[in-house]
Tab-separated table of C-alpha atoms in Angstrom:
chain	number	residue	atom	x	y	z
A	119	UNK	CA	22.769	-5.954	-25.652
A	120	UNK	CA	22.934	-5.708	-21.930
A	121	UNK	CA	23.040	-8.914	-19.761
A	122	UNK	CA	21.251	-9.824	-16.790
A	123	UNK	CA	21.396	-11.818	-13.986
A	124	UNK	CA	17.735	-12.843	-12.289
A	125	UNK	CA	17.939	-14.352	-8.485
A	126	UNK	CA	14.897	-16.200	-8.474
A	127	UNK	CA	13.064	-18.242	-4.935
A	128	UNK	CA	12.314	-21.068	-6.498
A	129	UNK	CA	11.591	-23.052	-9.497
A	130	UNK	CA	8.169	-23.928	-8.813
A	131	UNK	CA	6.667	-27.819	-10.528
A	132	UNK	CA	3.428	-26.297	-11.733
A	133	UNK	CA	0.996	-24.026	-9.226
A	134	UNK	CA	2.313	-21.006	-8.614
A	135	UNK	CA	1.657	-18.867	-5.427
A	136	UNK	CA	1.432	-15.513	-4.694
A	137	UNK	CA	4.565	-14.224	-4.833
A	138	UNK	CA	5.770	-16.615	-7.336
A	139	UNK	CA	3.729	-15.042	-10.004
A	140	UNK	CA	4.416	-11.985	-9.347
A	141	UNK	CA	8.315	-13.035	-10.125
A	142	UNK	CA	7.295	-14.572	-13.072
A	143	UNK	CA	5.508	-11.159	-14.756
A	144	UNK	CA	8.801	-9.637	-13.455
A	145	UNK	CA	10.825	-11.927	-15.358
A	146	UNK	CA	8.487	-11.897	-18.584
A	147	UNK	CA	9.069	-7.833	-18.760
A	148	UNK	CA	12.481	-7.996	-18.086
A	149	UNK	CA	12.952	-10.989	-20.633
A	150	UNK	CA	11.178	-8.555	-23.070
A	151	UNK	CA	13.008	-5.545	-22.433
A	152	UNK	CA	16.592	-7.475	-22.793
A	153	UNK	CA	15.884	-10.889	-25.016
A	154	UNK	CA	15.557	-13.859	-23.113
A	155	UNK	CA	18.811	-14.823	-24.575
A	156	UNK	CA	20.319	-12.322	-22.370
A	157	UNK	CA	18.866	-13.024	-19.304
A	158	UNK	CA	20.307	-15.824	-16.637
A	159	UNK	CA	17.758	-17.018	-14.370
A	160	UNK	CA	19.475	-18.370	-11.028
A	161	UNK	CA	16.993	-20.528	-8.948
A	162	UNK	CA	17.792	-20.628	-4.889
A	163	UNK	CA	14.872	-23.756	-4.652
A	164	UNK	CA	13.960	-25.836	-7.369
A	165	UNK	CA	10.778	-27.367	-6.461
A	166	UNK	CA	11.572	-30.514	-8.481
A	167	UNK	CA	14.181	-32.195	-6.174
A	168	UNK	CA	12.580	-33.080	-2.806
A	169	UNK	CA	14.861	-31.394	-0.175
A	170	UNK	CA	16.309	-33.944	2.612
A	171	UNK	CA	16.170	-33.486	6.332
A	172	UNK	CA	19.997	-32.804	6.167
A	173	UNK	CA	19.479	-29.932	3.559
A	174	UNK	CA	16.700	-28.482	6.023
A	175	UNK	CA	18.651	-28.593	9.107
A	176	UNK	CA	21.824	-27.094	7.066
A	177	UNK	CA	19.183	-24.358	6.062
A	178	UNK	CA	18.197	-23.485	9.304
A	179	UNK	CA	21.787	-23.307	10.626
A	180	UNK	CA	22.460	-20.248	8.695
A	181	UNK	CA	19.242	-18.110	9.618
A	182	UNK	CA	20.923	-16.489	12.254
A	183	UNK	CA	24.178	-15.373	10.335
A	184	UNK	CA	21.020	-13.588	7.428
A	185	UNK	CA	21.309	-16.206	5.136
A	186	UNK	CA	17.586	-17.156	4.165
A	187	UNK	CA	16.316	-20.256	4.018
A	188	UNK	CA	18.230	-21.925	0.865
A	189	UNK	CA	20.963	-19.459	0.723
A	190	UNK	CA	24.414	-20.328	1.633
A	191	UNK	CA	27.808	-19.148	2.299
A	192	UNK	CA	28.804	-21.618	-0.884
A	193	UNK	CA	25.679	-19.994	-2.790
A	194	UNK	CA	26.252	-16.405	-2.366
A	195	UNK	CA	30.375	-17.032	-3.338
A	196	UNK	CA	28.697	-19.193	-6.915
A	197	UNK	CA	26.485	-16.045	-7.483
A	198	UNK	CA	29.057	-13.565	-7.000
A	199	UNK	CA	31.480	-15.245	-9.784
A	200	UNK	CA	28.440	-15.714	-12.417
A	201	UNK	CA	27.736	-11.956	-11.542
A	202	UNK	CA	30.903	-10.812	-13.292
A	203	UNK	CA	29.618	-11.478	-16.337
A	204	UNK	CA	26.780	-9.592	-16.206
A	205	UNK	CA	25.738	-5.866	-16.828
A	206	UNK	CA	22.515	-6.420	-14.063
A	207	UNK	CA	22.131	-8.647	-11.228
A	208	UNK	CA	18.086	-8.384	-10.576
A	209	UNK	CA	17.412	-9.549	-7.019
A	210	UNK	CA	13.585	-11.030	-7.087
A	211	UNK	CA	13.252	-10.459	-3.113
A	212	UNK	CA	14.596	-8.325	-0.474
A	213	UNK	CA	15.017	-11.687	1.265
A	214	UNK	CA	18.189	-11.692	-0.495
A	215	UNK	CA	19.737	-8.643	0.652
A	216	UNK	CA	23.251	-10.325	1.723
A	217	UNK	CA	23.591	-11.150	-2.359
A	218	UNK	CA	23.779	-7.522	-2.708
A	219	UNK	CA	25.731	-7.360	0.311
A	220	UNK	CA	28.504	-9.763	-0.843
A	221	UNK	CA	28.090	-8.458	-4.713
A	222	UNK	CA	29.144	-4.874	-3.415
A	223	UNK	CA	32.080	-5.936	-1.272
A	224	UNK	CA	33.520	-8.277	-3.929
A	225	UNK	CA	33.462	-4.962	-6.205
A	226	UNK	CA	30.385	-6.068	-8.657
A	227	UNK	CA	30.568	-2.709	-11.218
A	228	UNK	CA	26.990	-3.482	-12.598
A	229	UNK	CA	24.215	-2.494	-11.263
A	230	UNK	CA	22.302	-4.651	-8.756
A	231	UNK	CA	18.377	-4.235	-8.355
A	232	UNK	CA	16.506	-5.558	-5.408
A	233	UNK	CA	12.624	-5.876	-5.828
A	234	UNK	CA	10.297	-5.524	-2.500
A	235	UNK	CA	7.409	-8.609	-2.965
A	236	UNK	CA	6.617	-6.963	0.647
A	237	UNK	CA	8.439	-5.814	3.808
A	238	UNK	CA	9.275	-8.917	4.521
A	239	UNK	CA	9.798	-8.720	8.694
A	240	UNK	CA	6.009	-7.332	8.501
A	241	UNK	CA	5.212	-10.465	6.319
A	242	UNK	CA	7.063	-13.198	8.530
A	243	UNK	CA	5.562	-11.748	11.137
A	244	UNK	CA	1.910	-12.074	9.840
A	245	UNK	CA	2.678	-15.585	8.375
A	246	UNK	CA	4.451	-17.246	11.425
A	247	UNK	CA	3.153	-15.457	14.317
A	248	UNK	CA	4.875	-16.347	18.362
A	249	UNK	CA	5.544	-19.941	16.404
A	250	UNK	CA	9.165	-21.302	18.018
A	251	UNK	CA	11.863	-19.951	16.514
A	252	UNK	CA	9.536	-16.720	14.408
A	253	UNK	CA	12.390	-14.192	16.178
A	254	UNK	CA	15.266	-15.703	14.207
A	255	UNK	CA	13.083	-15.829	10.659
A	256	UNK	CA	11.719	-12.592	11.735
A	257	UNK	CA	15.257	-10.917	12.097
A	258	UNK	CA	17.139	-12.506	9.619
A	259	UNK	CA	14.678	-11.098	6.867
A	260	UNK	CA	15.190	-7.687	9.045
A	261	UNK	CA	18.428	-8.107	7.927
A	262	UNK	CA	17.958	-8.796	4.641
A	263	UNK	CA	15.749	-5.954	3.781
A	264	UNK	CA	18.744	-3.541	5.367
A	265	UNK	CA	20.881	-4.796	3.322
A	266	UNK	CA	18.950	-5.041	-0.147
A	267	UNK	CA	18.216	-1.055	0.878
A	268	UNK	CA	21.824	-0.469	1.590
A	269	UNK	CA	23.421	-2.200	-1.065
A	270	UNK	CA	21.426	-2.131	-3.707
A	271	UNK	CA	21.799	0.332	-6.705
A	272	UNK	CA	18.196	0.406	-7.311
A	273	UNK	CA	15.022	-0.647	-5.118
A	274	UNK	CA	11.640	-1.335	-6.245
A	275	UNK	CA	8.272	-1.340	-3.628
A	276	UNK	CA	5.079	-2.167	-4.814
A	277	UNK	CA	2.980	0.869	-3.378
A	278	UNK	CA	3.034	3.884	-1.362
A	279	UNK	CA	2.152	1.753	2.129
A	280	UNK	CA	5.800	-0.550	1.944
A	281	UNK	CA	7.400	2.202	0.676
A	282	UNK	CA	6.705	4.572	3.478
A	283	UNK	CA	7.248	1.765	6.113
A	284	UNK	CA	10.508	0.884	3.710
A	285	UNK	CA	11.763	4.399	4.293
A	286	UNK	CA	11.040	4.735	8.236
A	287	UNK	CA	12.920	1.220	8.863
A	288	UNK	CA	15.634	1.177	6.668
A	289	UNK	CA	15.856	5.084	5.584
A	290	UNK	CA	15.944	4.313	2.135
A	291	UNK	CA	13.716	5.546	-0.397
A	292	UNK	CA	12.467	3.405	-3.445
A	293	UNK	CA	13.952	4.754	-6.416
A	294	UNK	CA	10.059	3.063	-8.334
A	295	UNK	CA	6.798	1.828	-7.176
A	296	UNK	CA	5.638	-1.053	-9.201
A	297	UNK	CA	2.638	-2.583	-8.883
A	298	UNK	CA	1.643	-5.954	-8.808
A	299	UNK	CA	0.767	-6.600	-12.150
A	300	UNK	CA	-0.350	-10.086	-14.820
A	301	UNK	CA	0.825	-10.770	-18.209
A	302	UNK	CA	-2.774	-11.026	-19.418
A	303	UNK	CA	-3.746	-14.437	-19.479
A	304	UNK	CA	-7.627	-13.458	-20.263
A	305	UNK	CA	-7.752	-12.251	-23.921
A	306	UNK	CA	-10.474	-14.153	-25.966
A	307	UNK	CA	-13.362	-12.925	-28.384
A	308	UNK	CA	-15.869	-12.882	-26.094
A	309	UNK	CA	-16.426	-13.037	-22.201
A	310	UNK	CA	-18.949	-15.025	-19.813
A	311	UNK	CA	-22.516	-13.104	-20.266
A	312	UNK	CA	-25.628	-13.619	-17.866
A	313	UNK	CA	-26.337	-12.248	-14.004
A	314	UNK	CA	-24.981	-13.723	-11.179
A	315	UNK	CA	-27.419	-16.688	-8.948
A	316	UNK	CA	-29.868	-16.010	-6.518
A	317	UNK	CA	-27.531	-18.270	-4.869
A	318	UNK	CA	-24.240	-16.954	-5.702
A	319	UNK	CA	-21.368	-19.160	-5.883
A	320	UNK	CA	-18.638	-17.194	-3.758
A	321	UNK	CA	-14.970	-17.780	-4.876
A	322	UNK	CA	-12.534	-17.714	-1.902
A	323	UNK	CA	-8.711	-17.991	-3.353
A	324	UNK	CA	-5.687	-18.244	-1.781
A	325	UNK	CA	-2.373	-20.424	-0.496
A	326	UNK	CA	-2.489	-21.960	2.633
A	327	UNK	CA	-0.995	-19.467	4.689
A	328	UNK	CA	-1.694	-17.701	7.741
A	329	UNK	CA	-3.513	-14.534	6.915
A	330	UNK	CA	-5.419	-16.071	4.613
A	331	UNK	CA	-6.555	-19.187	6.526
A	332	UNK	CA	-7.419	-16.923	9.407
A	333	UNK	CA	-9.920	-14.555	7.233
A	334	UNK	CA	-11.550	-17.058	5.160
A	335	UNK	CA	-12.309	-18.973	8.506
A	336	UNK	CA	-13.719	-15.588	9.989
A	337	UNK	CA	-15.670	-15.252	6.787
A	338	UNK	CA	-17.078	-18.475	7.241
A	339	UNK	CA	-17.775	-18.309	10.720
A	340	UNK	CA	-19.210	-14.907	10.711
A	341	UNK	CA	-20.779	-14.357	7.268
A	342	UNK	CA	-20.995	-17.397	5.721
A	343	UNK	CA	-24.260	-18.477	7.900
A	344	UNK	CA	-26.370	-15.126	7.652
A	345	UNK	CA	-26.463	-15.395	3.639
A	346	UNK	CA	-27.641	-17.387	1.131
A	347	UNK	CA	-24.240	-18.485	-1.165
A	348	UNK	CA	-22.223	-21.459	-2.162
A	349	UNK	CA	-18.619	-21.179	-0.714
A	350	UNK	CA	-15.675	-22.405	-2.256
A	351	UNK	CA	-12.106	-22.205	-1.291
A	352	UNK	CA	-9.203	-22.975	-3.703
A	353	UNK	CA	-5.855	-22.667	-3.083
A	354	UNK	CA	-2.320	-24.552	-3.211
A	355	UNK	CA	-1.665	-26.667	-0.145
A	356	UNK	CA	-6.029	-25.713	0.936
A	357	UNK	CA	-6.311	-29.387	1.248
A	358	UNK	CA	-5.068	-28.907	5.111
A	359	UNK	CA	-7.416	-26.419	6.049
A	360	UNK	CA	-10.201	-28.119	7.551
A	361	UNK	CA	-7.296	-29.620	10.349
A	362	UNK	CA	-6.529	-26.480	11.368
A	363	UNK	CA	-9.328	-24.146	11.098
A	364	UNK	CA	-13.212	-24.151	11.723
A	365	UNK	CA	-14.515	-24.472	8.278
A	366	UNK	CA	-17.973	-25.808	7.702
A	367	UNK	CA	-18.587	-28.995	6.170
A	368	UNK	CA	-20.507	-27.630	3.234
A	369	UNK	CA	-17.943	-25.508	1.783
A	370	UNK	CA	-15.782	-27.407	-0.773
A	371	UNK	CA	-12.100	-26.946	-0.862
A	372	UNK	CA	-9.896	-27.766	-3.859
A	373	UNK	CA	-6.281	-27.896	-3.282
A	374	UNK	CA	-3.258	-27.296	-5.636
A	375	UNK	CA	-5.509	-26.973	-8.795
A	376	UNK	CA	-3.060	-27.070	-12.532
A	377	UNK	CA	-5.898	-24.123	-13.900
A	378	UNK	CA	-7.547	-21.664	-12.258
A	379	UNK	CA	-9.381	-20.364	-15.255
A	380	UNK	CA	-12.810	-22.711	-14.935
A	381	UNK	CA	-12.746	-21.580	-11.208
A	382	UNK	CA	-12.616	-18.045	-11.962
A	383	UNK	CA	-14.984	-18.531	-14.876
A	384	UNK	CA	-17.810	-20.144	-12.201
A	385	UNK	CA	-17.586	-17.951	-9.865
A	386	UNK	CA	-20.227	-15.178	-9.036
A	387	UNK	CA	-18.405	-13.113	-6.347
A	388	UNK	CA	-14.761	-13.394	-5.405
A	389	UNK	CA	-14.819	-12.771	-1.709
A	390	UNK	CA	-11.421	-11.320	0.045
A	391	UNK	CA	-11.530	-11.182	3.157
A	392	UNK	CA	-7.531	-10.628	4.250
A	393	UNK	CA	-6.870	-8.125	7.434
A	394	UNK	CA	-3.413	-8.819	7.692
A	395	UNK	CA	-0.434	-8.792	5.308
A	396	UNK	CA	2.077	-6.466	3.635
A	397	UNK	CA	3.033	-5.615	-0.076
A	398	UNK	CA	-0.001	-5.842	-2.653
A	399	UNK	CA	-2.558	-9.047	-3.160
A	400	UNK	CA	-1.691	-10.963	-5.822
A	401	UNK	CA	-5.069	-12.862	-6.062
A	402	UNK	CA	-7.294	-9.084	-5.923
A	403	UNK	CA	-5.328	-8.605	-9.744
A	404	UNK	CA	-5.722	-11.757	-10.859
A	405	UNK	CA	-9.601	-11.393	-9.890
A	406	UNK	CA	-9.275	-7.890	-11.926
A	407	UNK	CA	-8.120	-9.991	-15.070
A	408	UNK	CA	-10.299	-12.151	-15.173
A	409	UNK	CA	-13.707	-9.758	-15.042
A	410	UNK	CA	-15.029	-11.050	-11.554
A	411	UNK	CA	-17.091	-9.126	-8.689
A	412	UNK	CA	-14.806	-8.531	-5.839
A	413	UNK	CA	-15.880	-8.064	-2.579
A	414	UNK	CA	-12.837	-7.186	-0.060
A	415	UNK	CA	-11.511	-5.800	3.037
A	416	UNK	CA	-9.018	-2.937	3.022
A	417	UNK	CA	-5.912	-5.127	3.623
A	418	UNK	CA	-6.534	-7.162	0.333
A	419	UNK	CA	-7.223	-4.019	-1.811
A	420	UNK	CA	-4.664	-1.836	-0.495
A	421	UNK	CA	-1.931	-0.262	-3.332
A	422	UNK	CA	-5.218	-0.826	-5.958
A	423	UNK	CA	-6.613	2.501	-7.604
A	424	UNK	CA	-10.527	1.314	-7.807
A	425	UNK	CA	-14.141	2.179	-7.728
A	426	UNK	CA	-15.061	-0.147	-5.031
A	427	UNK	CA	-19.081	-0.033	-5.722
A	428	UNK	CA	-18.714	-0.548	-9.304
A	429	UNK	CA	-15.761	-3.756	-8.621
A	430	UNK	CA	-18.396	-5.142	-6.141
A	431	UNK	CA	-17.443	-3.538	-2.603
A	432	UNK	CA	-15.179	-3.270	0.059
A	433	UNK	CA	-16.062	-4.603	3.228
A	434	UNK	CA	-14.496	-4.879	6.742
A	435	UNK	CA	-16.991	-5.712	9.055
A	436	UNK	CA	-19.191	-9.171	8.841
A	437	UNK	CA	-22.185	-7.004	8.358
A	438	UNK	CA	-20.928	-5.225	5.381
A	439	UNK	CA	-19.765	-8.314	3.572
A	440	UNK	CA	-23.233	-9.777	4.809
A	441	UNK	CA	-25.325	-6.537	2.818
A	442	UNK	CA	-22.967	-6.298	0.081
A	443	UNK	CA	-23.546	-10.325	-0.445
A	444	UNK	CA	-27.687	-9.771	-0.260
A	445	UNK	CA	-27.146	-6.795	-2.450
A	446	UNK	CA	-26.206	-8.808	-5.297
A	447	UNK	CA	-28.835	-12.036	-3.991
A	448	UNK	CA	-31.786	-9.087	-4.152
A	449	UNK	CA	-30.203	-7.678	-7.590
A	450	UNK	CA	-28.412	-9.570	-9.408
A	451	UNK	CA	-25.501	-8.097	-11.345
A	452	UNK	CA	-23.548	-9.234	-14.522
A	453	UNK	CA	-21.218	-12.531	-13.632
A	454	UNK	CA	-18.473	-10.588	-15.727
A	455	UNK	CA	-17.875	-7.455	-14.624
A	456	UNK	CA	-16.942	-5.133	-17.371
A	457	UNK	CA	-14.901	-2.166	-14.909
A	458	UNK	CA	-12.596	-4.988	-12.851
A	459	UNK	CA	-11.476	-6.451	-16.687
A	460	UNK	CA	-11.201	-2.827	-17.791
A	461	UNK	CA	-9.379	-1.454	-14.896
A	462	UNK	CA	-7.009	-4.510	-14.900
A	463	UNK	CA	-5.693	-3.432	-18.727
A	464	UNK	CA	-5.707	0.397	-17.553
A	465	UNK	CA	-3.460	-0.232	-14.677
A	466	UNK	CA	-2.412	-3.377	-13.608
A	467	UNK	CA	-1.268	-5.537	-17.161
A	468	UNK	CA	2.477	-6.307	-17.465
A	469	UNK	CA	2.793	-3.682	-20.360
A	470	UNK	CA	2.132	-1.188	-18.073
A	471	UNK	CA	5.079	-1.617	-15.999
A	472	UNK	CA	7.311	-1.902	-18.905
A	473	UNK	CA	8.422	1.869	-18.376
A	474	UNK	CA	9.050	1.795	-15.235
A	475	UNK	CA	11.425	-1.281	-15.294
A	476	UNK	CA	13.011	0.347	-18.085
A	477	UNK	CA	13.953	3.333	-16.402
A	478	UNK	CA	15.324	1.510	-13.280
A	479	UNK	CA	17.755	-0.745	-15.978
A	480	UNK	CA	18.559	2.357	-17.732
A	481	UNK	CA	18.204	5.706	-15.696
């Protein structure tokens, strides 16, 4: 059996974000499609040991030689010699692009795979904005995603959108587009029944990061008052929100949260409101799993194949997510929604993308 090496971010304590889960379904079909015997998992940040200030300022050193944050000269040489012994060296984010860099000029013979969570100068840019010292981030994942798309055997994007943009930066094409996709963490006899409330309790969920801090703030600023809902926000690290951003007092906000199941369960409408970002959102399939009415702008849809009025609606104005909202207040709807769970095990389950990270270990 073949033997593979898996560069992972971080080894996260218990919530996982965004991106984190979607390198944990990519580990659980690669894991399937090789034993988990064979596979190495090599973790850049392990969330367990609390970094120091020295290990920070080290960390920032070597940004502007395209060493991301936690990589190393000493790192990258460790990786490298464990890499001999293995048939694939599965690179969870383009972030990492000097691996495959250093892998190909140490004469690696196996075949190295770089994976595209998003394009990942558009994403830095999004997230850290004219902050002091964005240009150096900004450019040292530049970097990195030319390298993972020169050096790399095989690339992976997760939709038509990054790999387009993937192609007219780097002039590489993706050799697979692979969605984001869950192991399915919903299967159970039966599923919530009823309508949702004349008061509808609106599910916002997210990390506490940029893009999503600034549209769940314009939601509540500019939708929020003109309907008649309970707001929620839940998200890992939410618990800062309120010092940052103009969020009303009435809207409760629950912060790095073990489960999100009873959350999801509760919830009438999952509201989306995201207008800036790259790759695919993480927390529009995880909504699909789990059965829920999804109301969202274009940005937190895009790379999904969907009926928007039967999922709930897309919206991108506050006076569309205001009559989409009294749409379901004036006619209530079923609290599970039958085509989201249905189009999440069509499209968007882990077994679906079994294939196609098949062919990219073995074609």
């Amino acid at each position: 059996m073949k033997k593979l090496l898996f560069i992972r971010y971080k080894k996260t304590a218990n919530v996982f974000e965004g991106g984190e889960q979607g390198s944990q379904k990519n580990w659980t079909v690669l894991t399937g499609l090789l034993g988990e015997e064979n596979v190495t998992t090599y973790y850049i940040h392990d969330e367990n040991h609390k970094r120091t200030l020295t290990e920070y300022i080290k960390g920032a050193f070597w940004f502007p030689f395209g060493y991301f944050f936690g990589i190393t000269p000493r790192r990258v040489k460790e990786i490298v010699e464990m890499a001999a012994g293995y048939d694939f060296v599965f690179i969870d984010r383009s972030l990492f692009g000097i691996i495959a860099k250093k892998l190909k000029k140490n004469g690696y013979k196996g075949r190295i795979i770089a994976f595209f969570h998003n394009v990942e100068k558009l994403y830095f840019r999004a997230k850290l904005g004219h902050r002091p010292g964005s240009f150096v981030v900004t450019r040292c994942a530049w970097k990195n995603d030319g390298w993972s798309c020169r050096y790399a055997d095989r690339i992976i994007a997760l939709n038509p959108r990054d790999a387009g943009v993937i192609e007219d930066m780097y002039g590489r094409k993706a050799d697979a587009l692979v969605p984001v996709a869950f192991v399915d963490k919903y299967k159970q006899d039966s599923y919530p029944e009823g309508l949702t409330s004349k008061k509808p309790l609106c599910l916002f969920l997210g990390a506490y990061f940029g893009p999503n801090c600034e549209g769940i703030e314009w939601f509540a600023q500019n939708v929020y008052p003109h309907v008649d809902i309970t707001m929620k926000i839940v998200g890992k690290g939410m618990s800062k929100i309120r010092e940052n951003y103009r969020i009303p007092d009435d809207v409760e906000v629950v912060s790095d949260a073990p489960d999100l199941k009873p959350f999801f369960e509760e919830a009438d409408i999952m509201v989306l409101p995201i207008f800036k970002g790259s790759g695919m959102k993480v927390k529009t399939c995880e909504s699909l799993m789990y059965g829920k009415n999804i109301i969202a702008t274009d940005e937190a849809l895009e790379g999904y194949e969907l009926d928007y009025s039967r999922m709930g609606g897309k919206c991108n104005t506050a006076q569309e997510f205001i009559d989409t909202i009294k749409s379901f207040t004036d006619s209530p709807r079923p609290r599970f929604n039958a085509y989201s769970r249905n189009t999440f095990l069509e499209k968007y389950s882990a077994d679906k993308v079994v294939d196609s990270f098949s062919d990219i270990l073995y074609r």
